Short mmCIF file of C-alpha atoms in Angstrom, two decimals:
data_model
loop_
_atom_site.label_atom_id
_atom_site.label_comp_id
_atom_site.label_asym_id
_atom_site.label_seq_id
_atom_site.Cartn_x
_atom_site.Cartn_y
_atom_site.Cartn_z
CA UNK A 1 -6.24 -130.26 -98.46
CA UNK A 2 -6.59 -133.51 -100.37
CA UNK A 3 -4.32 -136.30 -99.20
CA UNK A 4 -3.90 -139.75 -100.69
CA UNK A 5 -1.94 -142.47 -98.92
CA UNK A 6 -1.22 -145.79 -100.65
CA UNK A 7 -0.32 -149.02 -98.92
CA UNK A 8 -0.07 -152.72 -99.67
CA UNK A 9 2.86 -152.88 -102.03
CA UNK A 10 5.65 -155.42 -101.67
CA UNK A 11 7.59 -158.26 -103.22
CA UNK A 12 5.68 -161.19 -104.68
CA UNK A 13 6.46 -164.08 -106.98
CA UNK A 14 5.02 -164.26 -110.46
CA UNK A 15 1.50 -165.63 -110.34
CA UNK A 16 0.90 -164.20 -106.89
CA UNK A 17 -1.49 -161.54 -105.67
CA UNK A 18 -1.41 -158.23 -103.86
CA UNK A 19 -4.07 -155.76 -102.81
CA UNK A 20 -3.25 -152.08 -102.81
CA UNK A 21 -5.21 -149.57 -100.78
CA UNK A 22 -5.43 -145.81 -101.06
CA UNK A 23 -6.93 -143.83 -98.21
CA UNK A 24 -8.22 -140.38 -99.12
CA UNK A 25 -8.94 -137.38 -96.94
CA UNK A 26 -9.67 -133.69 -97.24
CA UNK A 27 -12.93 -133.65 -99.16
CA UNK A 28 -16.10 -135.64 -99.89
CA UNK A 29 -14.66 -138.87 -101.28
CA UNK A 30 -17.87 -140.10 -102.89
CA UNK A 31 -17.97 -137.18 -105.35
CA UNK A 32 -14.71 -137.99 -107.12
CA UNK A 33 -13.35 -140.54 -109.53
CA UNK A 34 -10.30 -142.47 -108.35
CA UNK A 35 -7.56 -143.87 -110.54
CA UNK A 36 -4.52 -146.11 -110.28
CA UNK A 37 -1.41 -145.48 -112.33
CA UNK A 38 2.03 -147.03 -112.38
CA UNK A 39 5.53 -146.09 -113.39
CA UNK A 40 8.32 -148.55 -114.08
CA UNK A 41 11.99 -147.48 -114.12
CA UNK A 42 12.82 -145.62 -117.32
CA UNK A 43 9.20 -145.56 -118.47
CA UNK A 44 6.42 -143.02 -118.46
CA UNK A 45 3.60 -143.16 -115.96
CA UNK A 46 0.76 -145.23 -117.36
CA UNK A 47 -2.91 -145.68 -116.64
CA UNK A 48 -3.90 -148.88 -114.86
CA UNK A 49 -7.54 -148.52 -113.81
CA UNK A 50 -10.13 -146.02 -112.72
CA UNK A 51 -13.47 -146.15 -110.96
CA UNK A 52 -16.15 -143.50 -111.06
CA UNK A 53 -17.34 -141.62 -107.97
CA UNK A 54 -20.20 -144.03 -107.24
CA UNK A 55 -18.38 -147.18 -108.35
CA UNK A 56 -20.79 -147.58 -111.24
CA UNK A 57 -18.16 -147.71 -113.96
CA UNK A 58 -14.64 -149.07 -114.15
CA UNK A 59 -12.01 -149.00 -116.87
CA UNK A 60 -8.77 -150.94 -117.19
CA UNK A 61 -5.64 -150.86 -119.26
CA UNK A 62 -5.53 -153.77 -121.70
CA UNK A 63 -2.39 -155.05 -120.01
CA UNK A 64 -4.20 -155.69 -116.71
CA UNK A 65 -7.72 -156.50 -117.86
CA UNK A 66 -8.94 -159.76 -116.36
CA UNK A 67 -6.20 -159.78 -113.70
CA UNK A 68 -6.72 -156.54 -111.76
CA UNK A 69 -9.90 -155.27 -110.10
CA UNK A 70 -10.47 -151.74 -108.87
CA UNK A 71 -13.08 -151.11 -106.19
CA UNK A 72 -13.96 -148.50 -103.62
CA UNK A 73 -15.59 -148.19 -100.24
CA UNK A 74 -17.05 -144.72 -99.94
CA UNK A 75 -17.84 -145.26 -96.26
CA UNK A 76 -14.12 -145.81 -95.61
CA UNK A 77 -12.84 -143.20 -98.11
CA UNK A 78 -10.68 -145.90 -99.64
CA UNK A 79 -10.03 -147.25 -103.12
CA UNK A 80 -8.49 -150.67 -103.72
CA UNK A 81 -6.61 -152.41 -106.48
CA UNK A 82 -6.72 -156.20 -106.30
CA UNK A 83 -3.91 -157.59 -108.42
CA UNK A 84 -3.94 -161.27 -109.33
CA UNK A 85 -1.77 -163.39 -111.62
CA UNK A 86 1.02 -160.87 -111.28
CA UNK A 87 3.76 -160.80 -113.88
CA UNK A 88 7.31 -159.42 -113.72
CA UNK A 89 6.24 -156.68 -116.14
CA UNK A 90 3.80 -155.43 -113.48
CA UNK A 91 6.80 -154.29 -111.43
CA UNK A 92 6.45 -150.54 -110.86
CA UNK A 93 5.63 -147.85 -108.37
CA UNK A 94 1.84 -147.68 -108.14
CA UNK A 95 0.08 -144.39 -107.51
CA UNK A 96 -3.50 -143.53 -106.75
CA UNK A 97 -4.84 -140.25 -108.02
CA UNK A 98 -8.00 -138.17 -108.20
CA UNK A 99 -9.10 -135.19 -110.27
CA UNK A 100 -9.88 -131.73 -108.92
CA UNK A 101 -13.33 -131.66 -110.50
CA UNK A 102 -16.25 -133.57 -109.02
CA UNK A 103 -18.11 -136.10 -111.20
CA UNK A 104 -15.28 -135.98 -113.78
CA UNK A 105 -14.21 -139.41 -115.07
CA UNK A 106 -10.82 -139.00 -116.79
CA UNK A 107 -8.47 -141.66 -118.08
CA UNK A 108 -5.33 -139.61 -118.74
CA UNK A 109 -2.76 -138.92 -116.05
CA UNK A 110 -2.71 -135.26 -117.04
CA UNK A 111 -6.33 -134.91 -115.96
CA UNK A 112 -5.61 -136.07 -112.41
CA UNK A 113 -4.58 -133.35 -110.00
CA UNK A 114 -3.90 -135.06 -106.68
CA UNK A 115 -1.48 -137.95 -106.27
CA UNK A 116 -0.32 -140.21 -103.52
CA UNK A 117 3.33 -140.86 -102.74
CA UNK A 118 3.31 -144.25 -104.43
CA UNK A 119 3.89 -147.81 -103.29
CA UNK A 120 6.43 -150.18 -104.80
CA UNK A 121 5.28 -153.46 -106.32
CA UNK A 122 7.99 -155.91 -107.32
CA UNK A 123 7.16 -159.18 -109.05
CA UNK A 124 9.95 -161.73 -109.24
CA UNK A 125 10.14 -164.38 -111.94
#
């Protein structure tokens, strides 16, 4: 059974940084793309970033490009999201997710099958 557990959220002032982690278990981590999504109150869940199974390719939402960095450590079965220059509009619950199919590199939330419980990120102005 695939399990994803996020950590690292919290309250930070605008301009600050946080690093989110997502620990995965239940299957061979290095075969699967990992993604980060977020959902703010009253809004739909949106794509933030994704990294392919071997870390060879990353993609970012325009709203976070240049500020956020996604990375992974396949030896630790963990994916990270380094968030710098945080803005109040980054406030949301952040989720990590992974697709059911190996080697698949989706961008849409609908194509991700396993989700963590989420971690709250709050950026104060």
